[in-house]
PDB file of C-alpha atoms in Angstrom:
ATOM      1  CA  MET K   1      13.788   1.753   9.321  1.00 50.00           C
ATOM      2  CA  ASN K   2      13.745  -1.144  11.204  1.00 56.00           C
ATOM      3  CA  LYS K   3      13.250  -4.880  10.465  1.00 58.00           C
ATOM      4  CA  ASN K   4       9.648  -4.304  11.475  1.00 61.00           C
ATOM      5  CA  ARG K   5       9.105  -1.140  10.013  1.00 75.00           C
ATOM      6  CA  ILE K   6       9.813  -2.226   6.010  1.00 89.00           C
ATOM      7  CA  TRP K   7       7.438  -4.810   6.266  1.00 90.00           C
ATOM      8  CA  ILE K   8       4.676  -2.271   5.320  1.00 91.00           C
ATOM      9  CA  SER K   9       6.568  -1.406   2.291  1.00 93.00           C
ATOM     10  CA  ILE K  10       7.216  -5.126   1.217  1.00 94.00           C
ATOM     11  CA  ASN K  11       3.648  -5.569   2.108  1.00 94.00           C
ATOM     12  CA  SER K  12       1.998  -2.548  -0.400  1.00 96.00           C
ATOM     13  CA  PHE K  13       4.794  -3.833  -2.579  1.00 97.00           C
ATOM     14  CA  LEU K  14       2.904  -6.864  -3.153  1.00 96.00           C
ATOM     15  CA  ALA K  15      -0.002  -5.296  -3.065  1.00 96.00           C
ATOM     16  CA  PHE K  16       0.866  -2.823  -5.706  1.00 97.00           C
ATOM     17  CA  VAL K  17       1.740  -5.603  -8.149  1.00 97.00           C
ATOM     18  CA  SER K  18      -0.548  -7.966  -7.795  1.00 96.00           C
ATOM     19  CA  ALA K  19      -3.369  -5.602  -7.862  1.00 97.00           C
ATOM     20  CA  PHE K  20      -2.111  -4.465 -11.231  1.00 97.00           C
ATOM     21  CA  ILE K  21      -1.847  -7.505 -12.932  1.00 96.00           C
ATOM     22  CA  PHE K  22      -5.398  -8.340 -11.321  1.00 96.00           C
ATOM     23  CA  LEU K  23      -6.707  -5.092 -12.908  1.00 96.00           C
ATOM     24  CA  LYS K  24      -5.038  -5.609 -16.504  1.00 95.00           C
ATOM     25  CA  ALA K  25      -5.964  -9.106 -16.293  1.00 94.00           C
ATOM     26  CA  VAL K  26      -9.770  -7.990 -15.752  1.00 95.00           C
ATOM     27  CA  ILE K  27      -9.792  -5.144 -18.710  1.00 95.00           C
ATOM     28  CA  VAL K  28      -8.103  -7.833 -21.388  1.00 93.00           C
ATOM     29  CA  LEU K  29     -10.313 -10.364 -20.039  1.00 94.00           C
ATOM     30  CA  ALA K  30     -13.545  -7.762 -21.192  1.00 95.00           C
ATOM     31  CA  ARG K  31     -10.812  -6.484 -24.526  1.00 94.00           C
ATOM     32  CA  PHE K  32     -10.580 -10.335 -25.435  1.00 93.00           C
ATOM     33  CA  VAL K  33     -14.766 -10.898 -25.457  1.00 94.00           C
ATOM     34  CA  VAL K  34     -15.334  -7.967 -27.230  1.00 95.00           C
ATOM     35  CA  MET K  35     -12.805  -8.456 -29.932  1.00 94.00           C
ATOM     36  CA  ARG K  36     -14.192 -12.531 -30.214  1.00 93.00           C
ATOM     37  CA  HIS K  37     -17.776 -10.888 -30.545  1.00 92.00           C
ATOM     38  CA  PHE K  38     -16.829  -9.406 -33.629  1.00 91.00           C
ATOM     39  CA  GLY K  39     -14.592 -11.779 -35.062  1.00 89.00           C
ATOM     40  CA  GLY K  40     -11.354 -10.466 -34.421  1.00 87.00           C
ATOM     41  CA  SER K  41      -7.729 -12.362 -33.949  1.00 88.00           C
ATOM     42  CA  THR K  42      -5.790 -11.297 -31.110  1.00 88.00           C
ATOM     43  CA  GLN K  43      -2.418 -11.751 -29.670  1.00 87.00           C
ATOM     44  CA  MET K  44      -1.502 -10.331 -26.183  1.00 86.00           C
ATOM     45  CA  GLU K  45       1.646  -7.817 -25.722  1.00 86.00           C
ATOM     46  CA  ASN K  46       2.983  -7.824 -22.474  1.00 88.00           C
ATOM     47  CA  PHE K  47       0.045  -6.202 -19.978  1.00 90.00           C
ATOM     48  CA  GLU K  48      -2.504  -5.713 -23.328  1.00 90.00           C
ATOM     49  CA  ILE K  49      -4.114  -7.664 -26.016  1.00 89.00           C
ATOM     50  CA  GLU K  50      -4.228  -6.942 -29.199  1.00 89.00           C
ATOM     51  CA  CYS K  51      -6.540  -7.244 -32.229  1.00 88.00           C
ATOM     52  CA  ILE K  52      -4.364  -8.590 -34.946  1.00 87.00           C
ATOM     53  CA  THR K  53      -6.915  -8.144 -37.920  1.00 86.00           C
ATOM     54  CA  TRP K  54      -5.641  -7.424 -41.173  1.00 81.00           C
ATOM     55  CA  MET K  55      -5.824  -4.007 -40.947  1.00 81.00           C
ATOM     56  CA  TYR K  56      -8.082  -3.522 -44.625  1.00 79.00           C
ATOM     57  CA  SER K  57     -10.229  -6.334 -43.631  1.00 83.00           C
ATOM     58  CA  SER K  58     -14.418  -5.454 -43.230  1.00 86.00           C
ATOM     59  CA  PHE K  59     -14.168  -6.314 -39.823  1.00 87.00           C
ATOM     60  CA  TRP K  60     -12.802  -3.022 -39.151  1.00 92.00           C
ATOM     61  CA  THR K  61     -15.861  -0.639 -38.820  1.00 92.00           C
ATOM     62  CA  GLN K  62     -16.785   1.962 -36.402  1.00 93.00           C
ATOM     63  CA  THR K  63     -19.380   0.042 -34.275  1.00 94.00           C
ATOM     64  CA  SER K  64     -16.057  -2.615 -33.760  1.00 93.00           C
ATOM     65  CA  VAL K  65     -13.582   0.067 -33.573  1.00 94.00           C
ATOM     66  CA  VAL K  66     -15.290   2.175 -31.261  1.00 95.00           C
ATOM     67  CA  SER K  67     -16.160  -1.057 -28.854  1.00 95.00           C
ATOM     68  CA  ILE K  68     -12.536  -2.475 -28.827  1.00 94.00           C
ATOM     69  CA  TYR K  69     -10.657   0.534 -28.126  1.00 94.00           C
ATOM     70  CA  LEU K  70     -13.562   2.006 -25.518  1.00 95.00           C
ATOM     71  CA  ILE K  71     -14.301  -1.252 -23.833  1.00 95.00           C
ATOM     72  CA  GLY K  72     -10.977  -0.642 -21.866  1.00 94.00           C
ATOM     73  CA  PHE K  73     -11.571   2.583 -20.508  1.00 95.00           C
ATOM     74  CA  ILE K  74     -15.167   1.981 -19.390  1.00 96.00           C
ATOM     75  CA  VAL K  75     -14.796  -1.190 -17.703  1.00 96.00           C
ATOM     76  CA  ALA K  76     -11.746   0.608 -15.476  1.00 96.00           C
ATOM     77  CA  LEU K  77     -14.800   3.927 -15.239  1.00 95.00           C
ATOM     78  CA  PHE K  78     -17.106   1.302 -13.432  1.00 96.00           C
ATOM     79  CA  LEU K  79     -14.138  -0.157 -11.743  1.00 96.00           C
ATOM     80  CA  ILE K  80     -12.997   3.246  -9.713  1.00 96.00           C
ATOM     81  CA  ILE K  81     -16.929   3.087  -8.436  1.00 95.00           C
ATOM     82  CA  ALA K  82     -16.511  -0.680  -7.154  1.00 96.00           C
ATOM     83  CA  PHE K  83     -12.732  -0.436  -6.266  1.00 95.00           C
ATOM     84  CA  TYR K  84     -13.944   2.810  -3.721  1.00 95.00           C
ATOM     85  CA  ALA K  85     -16.888   1.256  -2.665  1.00 95.00           C
ATOM     86  CA  LEU K  86     -15.053  -1.920  -1.800  1.00 94.00           C
ATOM     87  CA  TYR K  87     -12.158   0.340   0.293  1.00 94.00           C
ATOM     88  CA  ARG K  88     -15.097   2.063   2.204  1.00 92.00           C
ATOM     89  CA  ARG K  89     -16.418  -1.049   2.992  1.00 92.00           C
ATOM     90  CA  PHE K  90     -13.159  -2.461   4.293  1.00 90.00           C
ATOM     91  CA  ARG K  91     -11.634   1.191   5.839  1.00 89.00           C
ATOM     92  CA  THR K  92     -12.207   0.153   9.071  1.00 87.00           C
ATOM     93  CA  VAL K  93     -11.439  -3.329   8.803  1.00 88.00           C
ATOM     94  CA  ARG K  94      -8.569  -4.887  10.584  1.00 88.00           C
ATOM     95  CA  GLY K  95      -6.192  -6.387   7.835  1.00 88.00           C
ATOM     96  CA  PHE K  96      -4.499  -5.887   4.476  1.00 91.00           C
ATOM     97  CA  LEU K  97      -7.838  -6.116   1.934  1.00 91.00           C
ATOM     98  CA  LYS K  98      -8.024  -2.133   2.470  1.00 92.00           C
ATOM     99  CA  LEU K  99      -4.684  -1.513   1.075  1.00 94.00           C
ATOM    100  CA  TRP K 100      -5.337  -4.097  -1.902  1.00 95.00           C
ATOM    101  CA  PHE K 101      -8.431  -1.799  -2.880  1.00 96.00           C
ATOM    102  CA  ALA K 102      -6.657   1.319  -2.241  1.00 96.00           C
ATOM    103  CA  TRP K 103      -4.167   0.397  -4.741  1.00 97.00           C
ATOM    104  CA  LEU K 104      -6.661  -1.441  -7.462  1.00 97.00           C
ATOM    105  CA  TYR K 105      -9.082   2.127  -7.165  1.00 97.00           C
ATOM    106  CA  VAL K 106      -5.593   3.765  -8.176  1.00 97.00           C
ATOM    107  CA  PHE K 107      -4.874   1.766 -11.115  1.00 97.00           C
ATOM    108  CA  ALA K 108      -8.877   1.813 -11.887  1.00 97.00           C
ATOM    109  CA  VAL K 109      -8.414   5.719 -12.237  1.00 96.00           C
ATOM    110  CA  ASN K 110      -4.932   5.065 -14.239  1.00 95.00           C
ATOM    111  CA  GLN K 111      -6.464   3.050 -16.597  1.00 95.00           C
ATOM    112  CA  SER K 112      -9.407   5.517 -17.155  1.00 95.00           C
ATOM    113  CA  ILE K 113      -8.964   8.891 -16.662  1.00 95.00           C
ATOM    114  CA  GLY K 114      -5.598   8.457 -17.138  1.00 94.00           C
ATOM    115  CA  ALA K 115      -5.946   6.783 -20.721  1.00 94.00           C
ATOM    116  CA  PHE K 116      -6.253   9.861 -22.531  1.00 95.00           C
ATOM    117  CA  LEU K 117      -2.797  11.053 -21.754  1.00 94.00           C
ATOM    118  CA  ARG K 118      -1.087   7.417 -22.204  1.00 93.00           C
ATOM    119  CA  ASP K 119      -3.525   6.772 -24.993  1.00 94.00           C
ATOM    120  CA  ILE K 120      -3.949   9.896 -27.411  1.00 94.00           C
ATOM    121  CA  PRO K 121      -0.190  11.559 -27.353  1.00 92.00           C
ATOM    122  CA  PHE K 122       0.638   7.842 -28.644  1.00 92.00           C
ATOM    123  CA  LYS K 123      -2.524   7.584 -31.013  1.00 91.00           C
ATOM    124  CA  ARG K 124      -3.635   4.294 -29.233  1.00 91.00           C
ATOM    125  CA  ASP K 125      -6.905   2.749 -28.207  1.00 92.00           C
ATOM    126  CA  ILE K 126      -8.947   5.982 -27.212  1.00 94.00           C
ATOM    127  CA  TYR K 127      -6.948   7.818 -30.040  1.00 95.00           C
ATOM    128  CA  HIS K 128      -8.579   5.402 -32.340  1.00 94.00           C
ATOM    129  CA  ALA K 129     -12.368   5.290 -30.986  1.00 94.00           C
ATOM    130  CA  LEU K 130     -12.396   9.008 -30.983  1.00 95.00           C
ATOM    131  CA  ASN K 131     -10.600   9.335 -34.144  1.00 95.00           C
ATOM    132  CA  TRP K 132     -13.551   7.207 -35.679  1.00 94.00           C
ATOM    133  CA  LEU K 133     -15.864   8.725 -34.097  1.00 95.00           C
ATOM    134  CA  TYR K 134     -14.391  12.035 -35.927  1.00 94.00           C
ATOM    135  CA  ILE K 135     -13.294  14.324 -32.990  1.00 95.00           C
ATOM    136  CA  PRO K 136     -10.744  16.193 -34.388  1.00 96.00           C
ATOM    137  CA  TYR K 137      -6.932  15.595 -32.890  1.00 95.00           C
ATOM    138  CA  GLY K 138      -7.049  19.582 -31.347  1.00 94.00           C
ATOM    139  CA  VAL K 139      -9.803  18.529 -29.224  1.00 96.00           C
ATOM    140  CA  MET K 140      -8.281  15.185 -28.243  1.00 96.00           C
ATOM    141  CA  ILE K 141      -5.481  17.107 -26.949  1.00 95.00           C
ATOM    142  CA  ALA K 142      -7.259  19.375 -24.980  1.00 96.00           C
ATOM    143  CA  MET K 143      -9.780  16.272 -23.420  1.00 96.00           C
ATOM    144  CA  ALA K 144      -5.789  14.833 -22.663  1.00 95.00           C
ATOM    145  CA  VAL K 145      -4.868  18.808 -20.578  1.00 95.00           C
ATOM    146  CA  PHE K 146      -8.878  18.283 -18.753  1.00 95.00           C
ATOM    147  CA  SER K 147      -8.046  14.893 -17.974  1.00 95.00           C
ATOM    148  CA  ILE K 148      -4.942  16.104 -15.754  1.00 94.00           C
ATOM    149  CA  ALA K 149      -7.168  18.090 -13.309  1.00 94.00           C
ATOM    150  CA  LEU K 150      -9.281  14.718 -13.172  1.00 94.00           C
ATOM    151  CA  LEU K 151      -6.458  12.775 -12.180  1.00 94.00           C
ATOM    152  CA  PHE K 152      -5.724  15.698  -9.407  1.00 93.00           C
ATOM    153  CA  ALA K 153      -8.980  15.694  -8.240  1.00 92.00           C
ATOM    154  CA  LEU K 154      -9.570  11.968  -8.002  1.00 93.00           C
ATOM    155  CA  ASN K 155      -6.119  11.096  -6.603  1.00 92.00           C
ATOM    156  CA  TYR K 156      -6.094  14.367  -3.985  1.00 88.00           C
ATOM    157  CA  GLY K 157      -7.304  12.377  -1.427  1.00 85.00           C
ATOM    158  CA  ASN K 158      -5.138   9.072  -1.795  1.00 90.00           C
ATOM    159  CA  ASP K 159      -2.987  10.130   1.342  1.00 89.00           C
ATOM    160  CA  ILE K 160      -5.854   8.680   3.879  1.00 90.00           C
ATOM    161  CA  LYS K 161      -6.172   5.750   1.927  1.00 92.00           C
ATOM    162  CA  PHE K 162      -2.897   4.753   2.490  1.00 93.00           C
ATOM    163  CA  LEU K 163      -2.391   6.472   6.309  1.00 91.00           C
ATOM    164  CA  ARG K 164      -4.879   4.391   7.417  1.00 90.00           C
ATOM    165  CA  MET K 165      -2.768   1.236   7.402  1.00 90.00           C
ATOM    166  CA  SER K 166      -0.794   2.448  10.200  1.00 88.00           C
ATOM    167  CA  PRO K 167      -0.711   0.443  13.177  1.00 84.00           C
ATOM    168  CA  SER K 168      -1.739   3.610  15.846  1.00 81.00           C
ATOM    169  CA  PHE K 169      -1.823   7.478  15.533  1.00 80.00           C
ATOM    170  CA  ASP K 170       1.298   7.253  17.383  1.00 77.00           C
ATOM    171  CA  SER K 171       3.058   6.758  14.094  1.00 79.00           C
ATOM    172  CA  ILE K 172       1.228   9.692  12.273  1.00 83.00           C
ATOM    173  CA  SER K 173       0.689  12.105  14.557  1.00 80.00           C
ATOM    174  CA  SER K 174       2.342  15.154  12.678  1.00 82.00           C
ATOM    175  CA  ASN K 175       2.343  15.798   9.537  1.00 84.00           C
ATOM    176  CA  ARG K 176       5.753  15.195   8.992  1.00 86.00           C
ATOM    177  CA  GLN K 177       5.335  11.339  10.491  1.00 88.00           C
ATOM    178  CA  ARG K 178       2.452  11.540   8.301  1.00 88.00           C
ATOM    179  CA  ARG K 179       4.899  11.672   5.255  1.00 90.00           C
ATOM    180  CA  ARG K 180       7.287   9.401   6.654  1.00 91.00           C
ATOM    181  CA  PHE K 181       4.714   6.495   6.453  1.00 92.00           C
ATOM    182  CA  TYR K 182       3.084   7.346   3.444  1.00 94.00           C
ATOM    183  CA  THR K 183       6.462   7.422   1.864  1.00 94.00           C
ATOM    184  CA  ARG K 184       6.949   4.001   3.171  1.00 94.00           C
ATOM    185  CA  VAL K 185       3.068   2.489   2.668  1.00 95.00           C
ATOM    186  CA  ALA K 186       2.959   4.406  -1.073  1.00 96.00           C
ATOM    187  CA  LEU K 187       5.447   6.478  -2.567  1.00 96.00           C
ATOM    188  CA  LEU K 188       8.387   3.626  -2.744  1.00 96.00           C
ATOM    189  CA  PRO K 189       6.378   0.555  -3.242  1.00 97.00           C
ATOM    190  CA  ALA K 190       4.790   2.694  -6.336  1.00 97.00           C
ATOM    191  CA  ILE K 191       8.615   3.330  -7.409  1.00 97.00           C
ATOM    192  CA  PHE K 192       9.427  -0.120  -7.044  1.00 97.00           C
ATOM    193  CA  GLY K 193       6.418  -1.740  -8.319  1.00 97.00           C
ATOM    194  CA  SER K 194       6.689   0.054 -11.417  1.00 96.00           C
ATOM    195  CA  ALA K 195       9.706  -0.871 -11.983  1.00 96.00           C
ATOM    196  CA  PHE K 196       9.220  -4.337 -11.395  1.00 96.00           C
ATOM    197  CA  ILE K 197       6.262  -4.934 -13.721  1.00 96.00           C
ATOM    198  CA  LEU K 198       8.425  -2.927 -16.728  1.00 94.00           C
ATOM    199  CA  LEU K 199      11.172  -5.996 -15.540  1.00 93.00           C
ATOM    200  CA  LEU K 200       8.993  -8.481 -16.377  1.00 91.00           C
ATOM    201  CA  HIS K 201       8.927  -7.857 -19.631  1.00 88.00           C
ATOM    202  CA  PHE K 202      12.506  -5.794 -20.114  1.00 87.00           C
ATOM    203  CA  ASN K 203      13.597  -6.952 -23.694  1.00 87.00           C
ATOM    204  CA  ASN K 204       9.727  -5.236 -24.691  1.00 86.00           C
ATOM    205  CA  ILE K 205       8.946  -1.581 -23.102  1.00 90.00           C
ATOM    206  CA  ASN K 206       7.148   0.453 -24.635  1.00 91.00           C
ATOM    207  CA  LEU K 207       7.202   4.374 -24.492  1.00 92.00           C
ATOM    208  CA  PHE K 208       3.480   4.149 -23.463  1.00 92.00           C
ATOM    209  CA  GLU K 209       3.916   1.903 -20.794  1.00 94.00           C
ATOM    210  CA  ILE K 210       6.195   4.273 -18.971  1.00 94.00           C
ATOM    211  CA  VAL K 211       4.183   6.938 -18.830  1.00 94.00           C
ATOM    212  CA  GLU K 212       1.707   4.700 -17.486  1.00 95.00           C
ATOM    213  CA  LYS K 213       3.807   4.170 -14.792  1.00 96.00           C
ATOM    214  CA  LEU K 214       4.634   7.743 -14.273  1.00 95.00           C
ATOM    215  CA  LEU K 215       1.159   8.281 -13.547  1.00 95.00           C
ATOM    216  CA  ILE K 216       0.630   6.529 -10.941  1.00 96.00           C
ATOM    217  CA  ILE K 217       3.309   7.431  -9.514  1.00 96.00           C
ATOM    218  CA  PHE K 218       2.007  10.777  -9.958  1.00 94.00           C
ATOM    219  CA  ALA K 219      -1.124   9.702  -8.495  1.00 94.00           C
ATOM    220  CA  VAL K 220       0.561   9.178  -5.183  1.00 95.00           C
ATOM    221  CA  VAL K 221       3.215  12.409  -5.108  1.00 94.00           C
ATOM    222  CA  VAL K 222      -0.045  14.632  -5.563  1.00 92.00           C
ATOM    223  CA  ALA K 223      -1.278  13.359  -2.038  1.00 88.00           C
ATOM    224  CA  TYR K 224       2.148  14.931  -0.742  1.00 88.00           C
ATOM    225  CA  LEU K 225       0.099  18.334  -1.002  1.00 85.00           C
ATOM    226  CA  GLN K 226      -1.533  17.714   2.058  1.00 80.00           C
ATOM    227  CA  PHE K 227       1.320  17.425   4.219  1.00 80.00           C
ATOM    228  CA  SER K 228       2.287  20.546   3.011  1.00 72.00           C
ATOM    229  CA  LYS K 229       0.614  22.225   5.642  1.00 68.00           C
ATOM    230  CA  GLU K 230       1.447  24.209   8.775  1.00 59.00           C
ATOM    231  CA  ASP K 231      -2.165  22.158  10.531  1.00 61.00           C
ATOM    232  CA  LEU K 232      -2.425  18.712  10.931  1.00 61.00           C
ATOM    233  CA  ILE K 233      -4.638  17.147   7.961  1.00 61.00           C
ATOM    234  CA  ILE K 234      -7.995  16.023   8.684  1.00 63.00           C
ATOM    235  CA  GLU K 235      -8.359  13.184  11.552  1.00 66.00           C
ATOM    236  CA  PHE K 236      -9.671  10.024  10.448  1.00 73.00           C
ATOM    237  CA  ARG K 237     -10.489   7.101  11.925  1.00 76.00           C
ATOM    238  CA  ILE K 238      -7.740   4.019  12.169  1.00 80.00           C
ATOM    239  CA  VAL K 239      -7.845   0.523  12.944  1.00 81.00           C
ATOM    240  CA  LYS K 240      -6.067  -0.313  16.193  1.00 78.00           C
ATOM    241  CA  ASN K 241      -3.126  -2.867  16.038  1.00 77.00           C
ATOM    242  CA  GLU K 242      -3.513  -2.442  12.630  1.00 81.00           C
ATOM    243  CA  PRO K 243      -0.808  -5.359  11.228  1.00 82.00           C
ATOM    244  CA  SER K 244       0.770  -3.724   8.994  1.00 80.00           C
ATOM    245  CA  GLU K 245       4.297  -4.608  10.107  1.00 79.00           C
ATOM    246  CA  LYS K 246       3.898  -8.107   9.994  1.00 85.00           C
ATOM    247  CA  PRO K 247       4.208 -10.754   6.835  1.00 86.00           C
ATOM    248  CA  GLY K 248       0.512 -10.620   4.876  1.00 88.00           C
ATOM    249  CA  ILE K 249       0.195 -13.981   4.198  1.00 91.00           C
ATOM    250  CA  LEU K 250      -2.700 -12.870   1.758  1.00 91.00           C
ATOM    251  CA  LEU K 251      -0.669 -10.366   0.115  1.00 92.00           C
ATOM    252  CA  ILE K 252       1.942 -12.783  -0.075  1.00 94.00           C
ATOM    253  CA  ALA K 253      -0.356 -15.752  -2.265  1.00 94.00           C
ATOM    254  CA  LEU K 254      -2.318 -12.909  -4.355  1.00 94.00           C
ATOM    255  CA  PHE K 255       1.185 -11.924  -5.578  1.00 94.00           C
ATOM    256  CA  ALA K 256       2.764 -15.615  -6.007  1.00 95.00           C
ATOM    257  CA  LEU K 257      -0.846 -15.915  -8.124  1.00 94.00           C
ATOM    258  CA  SER K 258      -0.790 -12.994 -10.205  1.00 94.00           C
ATOM    259  CA  LEU K 259       2.579 -13.531 -10.862  1.00 91.00           C
ATOM    260  CA  TYR K 260       1.917 -17.281 -11.834  1.00 91.00           C
ATOM    261  CA  GLY K 261      -0.757 -16.241 -13.599  1.00 89.00           C
ATOM    262  CA  PHE K 262       1.252 -13.912 -16.198  1.00 87.00           C
ATOM    263  CA  LEU K 263       4.177 -15.918 -16.415  1.00 84.00           C
ATOM    264  CA  PHE K 264       1.709 -18.849 -17.773  1.00 83.00           C
ATOM    265  CA  LEU K 265       0.141 -16.739 -20.037  1.00 78.00           C
ATOM    266  CA  LYS K 266       2.919 -15.117 -21.506  1.00 73.00           C
ATOM    267  CA  ASN K 267       4.892 -18.796 -21.895  1.00 70.00           C
ATOM    268  CA  ILE K 268       1.565 -20.218 -23.769  1.00 63.00           C
ATOM    269  CA  TYR K 269      -0.012 -17.256 -25.693  1.00 58.00           C
ATOM    270  CA  PHE K 270       2.213 -14.240 -26.501  1.00 49.00           C
TER     271      PHE K 270
END
């Protein structure tokens, strides 16, 4: 891999981290508004916001619990549609925005459908909401298992989203070449980006956060099934001379702003 080709991995890494922090910020803001609406006290923990109101307080009612612990899922579900639409809007435009929206789509799926696999086994957010709705735990487990099929379906076409960053068809003319390019633009940034995000709070890593990152990597790996076919996968349009192998100034700026925002809030609110 020459130095020019390394930039596609670096650009995607920057997009990964900034998009993850951005999406988490949107969900945290939504939960903060709902918690304060009911009069709850809040506290940040890593990339999550928790309600720390006394557990036996009259604050905890079916309405408040379901609202607080389902709002993140509902917002992320809406963002799947929004980010996919934005990706479609920019998919044939030269630049890095389609890469950023592609990662946002992956994270929105992870924070909505993937939340069943993250929360139910560890008895977190969605578990509490469903529990207060009197859903049996066995049914919750069945919902978590079913979510695997949904994750598979929603992430199966991720290959084309990231392969659109190729500057020409010459570098992705065969499935072998597409596999290599996809590894640089998606798999490596997902692995190193997940590790980087965990290291931002290395002294307080929760098990559910590791599962969350593994689900993100799963979303990327699913697309490799497309490259196992003998025939080339369906053709798609790319932008000629895509600047994927050059420094992305926009992505560098988004990365710096998102990282500064997280570290700033960590110092004043954690």
